[in-house]
XYZ file of C-alpha atoms in Angstrom:
368
model
C 16.455 18.863 -3.018
C 14.889 15.440 -2.563
C 16.804 12.253 -3.339
C 15.628 10.096 -6.282
C 14.102 7.625 -3.801
C 12.348 10.295 -1.737
C 9.033 12.104 -2.155
C 9.494 15.871 -2.108
C 8.535 17.237 1.295
C 8.326 13.801 2.932
C 10.863 12.044 5.173
C 13.295 9.714 3.435
C 12.197 6.046 3.711
C 15.388 5.456 5.712
C 14.057 7.837 8.370
C 10.487 6.512 8.458
C 10.057 4.610 11.696
C 6.881 2.618 10.999
C 5.126 1.112 7.991
C 1.331 0.762 7.947
C -1.026 -1.543 6.108
C 1.580 -4.032 4.882
C 1.551 -6.682 7.606
C 1.222 -9.547 5.099
C 4.491 -8.635 3.363
C 6.271 -8.161 6.690
C 5.021 -11.516 7.965
C 6.058 -13.302 4.770
C 9.611 -12.028 5.096
C 9.789 -12.896 8.797
C 8.526 -16.412 8.079
C 11.250 -16.917 5.475
C 13.892 -15.588 7.843
C 12.744 -17.699 10.793
C 12.519 -20.938 8.808
C 15.906 -20.628 7.130
C 14.456 -19.865 3.682
C 16.021 -16.443 3.313
C 16.285 -15.878 -0.440
C 19.152 -13.799 -1.863
C 16.831 -11.717 -4.077
C 13.564 -10.056 -3.062
C 11.187 -8.149 -5.328
C 9.055 -5.629 -3.437
C 6.255 -4.804 -5.855
C 3.132 -2.667 -5.698
C 1.807 0.803 -6.578
C 4.000 3.825 -5.999
C 3.948 5.283 -2.524
C 2.484 2.362 -0.564
C 5.594 1.720 1.550
C 7.919 -0.441 -0.574
C 10.974 1.724 0.097
C 10.150 2.019 3.782
C 9.833 -1.762 4.034
C 13.134 -2.258 2.185
C 14.987 -0.047 4.656
C 13.207 -1.780 7.537
C 14.312 -5.183 6.212
C 17.869 -3.899 5.726
C 18.099 -2.704 9.341
C 16.649 -5.988 10.560
C 19.067 -8.151 8.561
C 22.133 -6.169 9.581
C 21.052 -6.157 13.227
C 20.553 -9.949 13.105
C 23.752 -11.358 11.564
C 23.832 -14.962 10.327
C 24.658 -17.610 12.915
C 27.623 -19.829 12.121
C 26.765 -23.533 11.676
C 26.997 -25.356 14.976
C 27.030 -22.174 17.024
C 24.587 -23.173 19.763
C 25.148 -19.912 21.593
C 23.950 -17.938 18.598
C 20.503 -19.542 18.583
C 17.602 -17.440 19.813
C 13.854 -17.279 19.640
C 12.432 -16.433 16.228
C 11.853 -12.663 15.930
C 8.242 -11.544 15.817
C 8.827 -8.146 14.262
C 11.143 -6.393 11.818
C 11.440 -3.475 14.234
C 14.955 -2.432 15.243
C 15.452 0.078 18.049
C 16.503 3.498 16.656
C 19.304 3.488 19.245
C 20.683 0.160 18.019
C 24.203 0.633 16.575
C 23.027 -0.536 13.138
C 20.176 2.004 13.129
C 22.529 4.781 14.144
C 25.079 3.876 11.484
C 22.383 3.697 8.784
C 20.986 7.074 9.813
C 24.490 8.528 9.611
C 25.156 6.915 6.232
C 28.021 4.960 7.761
C 26.803 1.337 7.611
C 29.417 -0.616 5.666
C 27.099 -3.561 5.065
C 24.448 -1.553 3.216
C 24.413 -0.058 -0.273
C 21.579 1.927 -1.857
C 21.392 2.145 -5.648
C 19.351 4.949 -7.228
C 19.616 7.100 -10.338
C 22.815 9.169 -10.312
C 23.859 12.487 -11.894
C 25.402 12.444 -15.332
C 29.047 13.505 -14.747
C 29.020 15.555 -17.962
C 25.803 17.510 -17.491
C 25.514 17.107 -13.689
C 21.795 16.525 -14.227
C 20.082 13.542 -12.662
C 19.756 10.679 -15.124
C 16.326 9.228 -15.871
C 17.733 5.675 -15.686
C 19.937 3.537 -13.479
C 22.933 2.820 -15.705
C 25.304 -0.130 -15.849
C 28.066 1.636 -13.897
C 25.662 2.061 -10.965
C 25.249 -1.724 -10.833
C 28.895 -2.579 -11.528
C 29.965 -0.554 -8.491
C 28.269 -3.210 -6.395
C 31.181 -5.519 -7.227
C 33.528 -3.267 -5.292
C 31.030 -3.004 -2.453
C 30.804 -6.785 -2.131
C 34.594 -7.166 -2.214
C 35.227 -4.511 0.419
C 32.430 -5.608 2.738
C 33.300 -9.329 2.454
C 36.338 -8.850 4.669
C 34.123 -7.560 7.470
C 31.933 -10.673 7.454
C 28.219 -10.634 8.194
C 25.468 -9.806 5.772
C 25.617 -7.376 2.876
C 22.344 -5.726 1.834
C 21.623 -3.806 -1.386
C 18.491 -1.713 -2.017
C 17.748 -0.867 -5.667
C 15.140 1.881 -5.930
C 13.600 1.553 -8.373
C 14.641 -1.527 -10.306
C 12.186 -0.512 -13.059
C 14.524 2.380 -13.867
C 17.478 0.204 -14.888
C 18.458 0.372 -18.536
C 19.110 -2.876 -20.431
C 22.816 -3.016 -19.652
C 22.225 -2.374 -15.955
C 19.519 -5.050 -15.850
C 21.818 -7.620 -17.457
C 24.596 -6.775 -14.993
C 22.197 -7.245 -12.081
C 20.976 -10.530 -13.535
C 24.507 -11.937 -13.350
C 24.632 -11.056 -9.633
C 21.301 -12.756 -9.040
C 22.508 -15.856 -10.893
C 25.733 -16.021 -8.872
C 25.005 -14.094 -5.663
C 27.890 -13.236 -3.326
C 27.856 -15.055 0.003
C 25.543 -13.545 2.634
C 24.295 -10.940 0.136
C 20.646 -9.899 0.021
C 19.327 -7.765 -2.830
C 16.079 -5.851 -2.314
C 14.543 -4.693 -5.606
C 11.779 -2.086 -5.441
C 9.417 -2.232 -8.403
C 6.430 -0.073 -9.294
C 5.978 -1.771 -12.684
C 7.345 -5.344 -12.612
C 6.435 -5.808 -16.284
C 9.350 -3.506 -17.125
C 11.825 -5.914 -15.518
C 13.482 -8.790 -17.322
C 11.444 -11.975 -16.752
C 14.689 -13.681 -15.699
C 15.187 -11.092 -12.959
C 11.645 -11.591 -11.688
C 12.064 -15.377 -11.711
C 15.210 -15.200 -9.571
C 13.583 -13.146 -6.831
C 11.015 -13.958 -4.211
C 8.114 -11.523 -4.386
C 6.627 -9.429 -1.598
C 3.389 -7.779 -2.743
C 2.313 -4.506 -1.175
C -1.173 -3.110 -1.706
C -3.026 0.184 -1.452
C -3.728 1.558 2.013
C -7.199 1.845 3.470
C -8.420 5.009 5.171
C -7.380 3.905 8.684
C -3.846 2.965 7.637
C -3.623 6.128 5.551
C -4.501 8.217 8.595
C -1.727 6.589 10.625
C 0.825 6.926 7.836
C -0.006 10.594 7.308
C 0.113 11.272 11.050
C 3.697 9.983 10.983
C 4.906 11.626 7.757
C 2.838 14.836 7.646
C 0.712 15.451 10.761
C -0.810 18.564 9.185
C -2.434 16.370 6.488
C -3.825 13.684 8.789
C -7.173 15.457 9.155
C -7.776 15.039 5.408
C -6.912 11.334 5.325
C -10.297 10.112 3.986
C -10.247 12.476 0.999
C -6.537 11.877 0.416
C -7.061 8.112 0.456
C -9.665 8.537 -2.294
C -7.623 10.903 -4.430
C -4.400 8.921 -4.076
C -5.852 5.421 -4.630
C -4.404 4.341 -1.294
C -0.843 5.531 -1.947
C 0.550 7.477 0.995
C 3.296 8.819 -1.269
C 0.735 10.209 -3.692
C -1.338 11.483 -0.775
C 1.646 13.453 0.526
C 2.265 14.968 -2.904
C -1.406 15.855 -3.287
C -1.452 17.464 0.151
C 1.772 19.420 -0.377
C 0.595 20.733 -3.759
C -2.852 21.769 -2.519
C -4.588 18.929 -4.356
C -7.562 18.788 -1.987
C -8.350 22.422 -2.781
C -7.753 21.895 -6.512
C -10.120 18.935 -6.617
C -12.663 21.045 -4.733
C -12.347 23.720 -7.425
C -12.911 21.112 -10.134
C -16.035 19.715 -8.513
C -17.312 23.256 -7.882
C -16.853 23.885 -11.590
C -18.880 20.748 -12.328
C -21.657 21.932 -10.034
C -23.093 24.216 -12.729
C -22.331 22.015 -15.727
C -23.303 21.979 -18.551
C -23.090 25.726 -17.964
C -19.404 26.678 -17.737
C -18.345 29.082 -15.008
C -15.753 30.829 -17.166
C -14.294 32.892 -14.311
C -13.661 29.754 -12.243
C -12.291 27.889 -15.259
C -9.872 30.731 -15.986
C -8.793 30.788 -12.345
C -8.013 27.048 -12.445
C -6.040 27.454 -15.675
C -4.005 30.422 -14.451
C -3.163 28.816 -11.099
C -1.441 25.868 -12.746
C 0.111 27.680 -15.691
C 2.563 29.899 -13.841
C 6.308 29.546 -14.154
C 7.571 26.793 -11.857
C 4.095 25.261 -11.500
C 4.795 22.153 -13.598
C 4.089 19.825 -10.673
C 0.744 21.510 -10.040
C -0.122 21.240 -13.730
C 0.654 17.517 -13.715
C -1.447 17.095 -10.588
C -4.359 19.010 -12.129
C -4.498 16.656 -15.113
C -4.218 13.657 -12.788
C -7.156 14.972 -10.765
C -9.188 15.649 -13.917
C -8.551 12.060 -15.010
C -9.631 10.852 -11.566
C -12.812 12.935 -11.669
C -13.721 11.587 -15.107
C -13.048 8.047 -13.903
C -15.348 8.559 -10.932
C -18.024 9.899 -13.276
C -17.613 6.868 -15.557
C -17.809 4.475 -12.605
C -20.909 6.213 -11.258
C -22.668 5.830 -14.606
C -21.655 2.193 -14.927
C -22.651 1.140 -11.399
C -25.591 3.464 -10.805
C -24.135 4.937 -7.617
C -21.194 7.199 -6.725
C -18.186 6.105 -4.631
C -19.003 5.657 -0.956
C -16.429 8.198 0.215
C -16.675 11.726 -1.162
C -13.400 13.428 -2.065
C -15.017 16.893 -1.927
C -18.181 18.551 -0.704
C -21.357 17.519 -2.577
C -19.350 15.316 -4.925
C -21.842 12.440 -4.783
C -24.730 14.616 -5.967
C -22.611 16.043 -8.791
C -21.553 12.588 -9.981
C -25.108 11.226 -9.917
C -26.480 14.213 -11.843
C -23.802 14.188 -14.546
C -23.602 10.397 -14.931
C -27.169 9.125 -14.494
C -26.943 6.211 -16.954
C -24.444 3.613 -18.206
C -24.415 5.374 -21.583
C -23.348 8.613 -19.919
C -20.733 6.702 -17.949
C -19.297 5.404 -21.227
C -19.213 8.950 -22.591
C -17.155 10.102 -19.611
C -14.823 7.109 -19.982
C -14.276 7.943 -23.653
C -13.626 11.577 -22.777
C -10.990 10.536 -20.245
C -9.213 8.570 -22.963
C -9.474 11.437 -25.469
C -8.208 14.031 -22.993
C -5.254 11.845 -22.022
C -4.124 11.768 -25.653
C -4.679 15.503 -26.155
C -2.732 16.357 -23.018
C 0.207 14.155 -24.031
C 0.289 15.811 -27.450
C -0.096 19.302 -25.996
C 2.778 18.766 -23.539
C 4.954 17.271 -26.304
C 4.586 20.348 -28.525
C 4.876 22.783 -25.576
C 1.349 24.123 -25.934
C 0.629 27.005 -23.571
C -0.437 25.327 -20.284
C -3.349 27.687 -19.676
C -4.676 27.058 -23.177
C -4.325 23.301 -22.682
C -6.233 23.448 -19.394
C -9.009 25.587 -20.854
C -9.321 23.306 -23.881
C -9.709 20.365 -21.491
C -12.403 22.127 -19.474
C -14.306 23.031 -22.664
C -14.262 19.344 -23.672
C -15.696 18.434 -20.282
C -18.468 21.023 -20.777
C -19.326 19.562 -24.185
C -19.663 16.061 -22.752
C -21.785 17.330 -19.861
C -24.125 18.989 -22.389
C -24.261 15.978 -24.714
């Protein structure tokens, strides 16, 4: 079973050797470190799956492998580091990999002791335990590093407890907050952290990231970059769940629109409505939303996206969204379907029926 801070089927960020496409964030942190402006709180923000967790673990290794130099210690001075890379054979790297680094603490959602099910929030006790960590690690000297993944998942009590630590940080403590949606954080937490912004990956960086995390998916990097909006985490999930093939089935269905290929539609519905296929069902609706968005954008701009996510996609998009008015119709449909899907999932509507209803709505818009 994957950890709360790990994508199912992908290596844990702790075990990911390299990060791609985020050189600006890495350089910003190195500049702060090298010029003595190392802040005690850092907010790593950006879309899900673009490398925030990997960068946090990279920073943690770097900080623990480069302990603070005591004032006046001329023998501790050295040239400014040019990279956050730490050799995997370095003692710090080996201790982190073994889960035995006393100067590092990772905070994620924890199981409820009563139900033993994973909570959907980081609770106040998860943050309060950091007090014991700081007390125990203080005797050892050196830096103490905390990774909170994801800070967005803290409930109000946990957020207020963390705020107190940011207001009065322990000596030599660095807190790394990972945030997918910074607007969910207390403004006072955001204001007490220095921000590192991470962006979506381009096709070249995506190819390198996939070659590292899932070599079998690297050959589909262009399509995955399109379908995942530049998130390698999303790309891995799409690849593992057969998303490339599912999107191909959707565009093949659109090929004959406004005529509906009922056999193909039924096949799509049945494939994602089986027991244990919840993740595939979620992905299907995400891909439908993406397809409708690409149709809307094609109508609005007069041309399809440069990179096709499936065979003959550009021709399909141009035929079904030839005008701005048609683009607006697809955009409205995307909004309507989103609401219908949320309602259908809330009342436990049969998944196959929900999928078929969605496909019928798409047919109606294509014919309109």
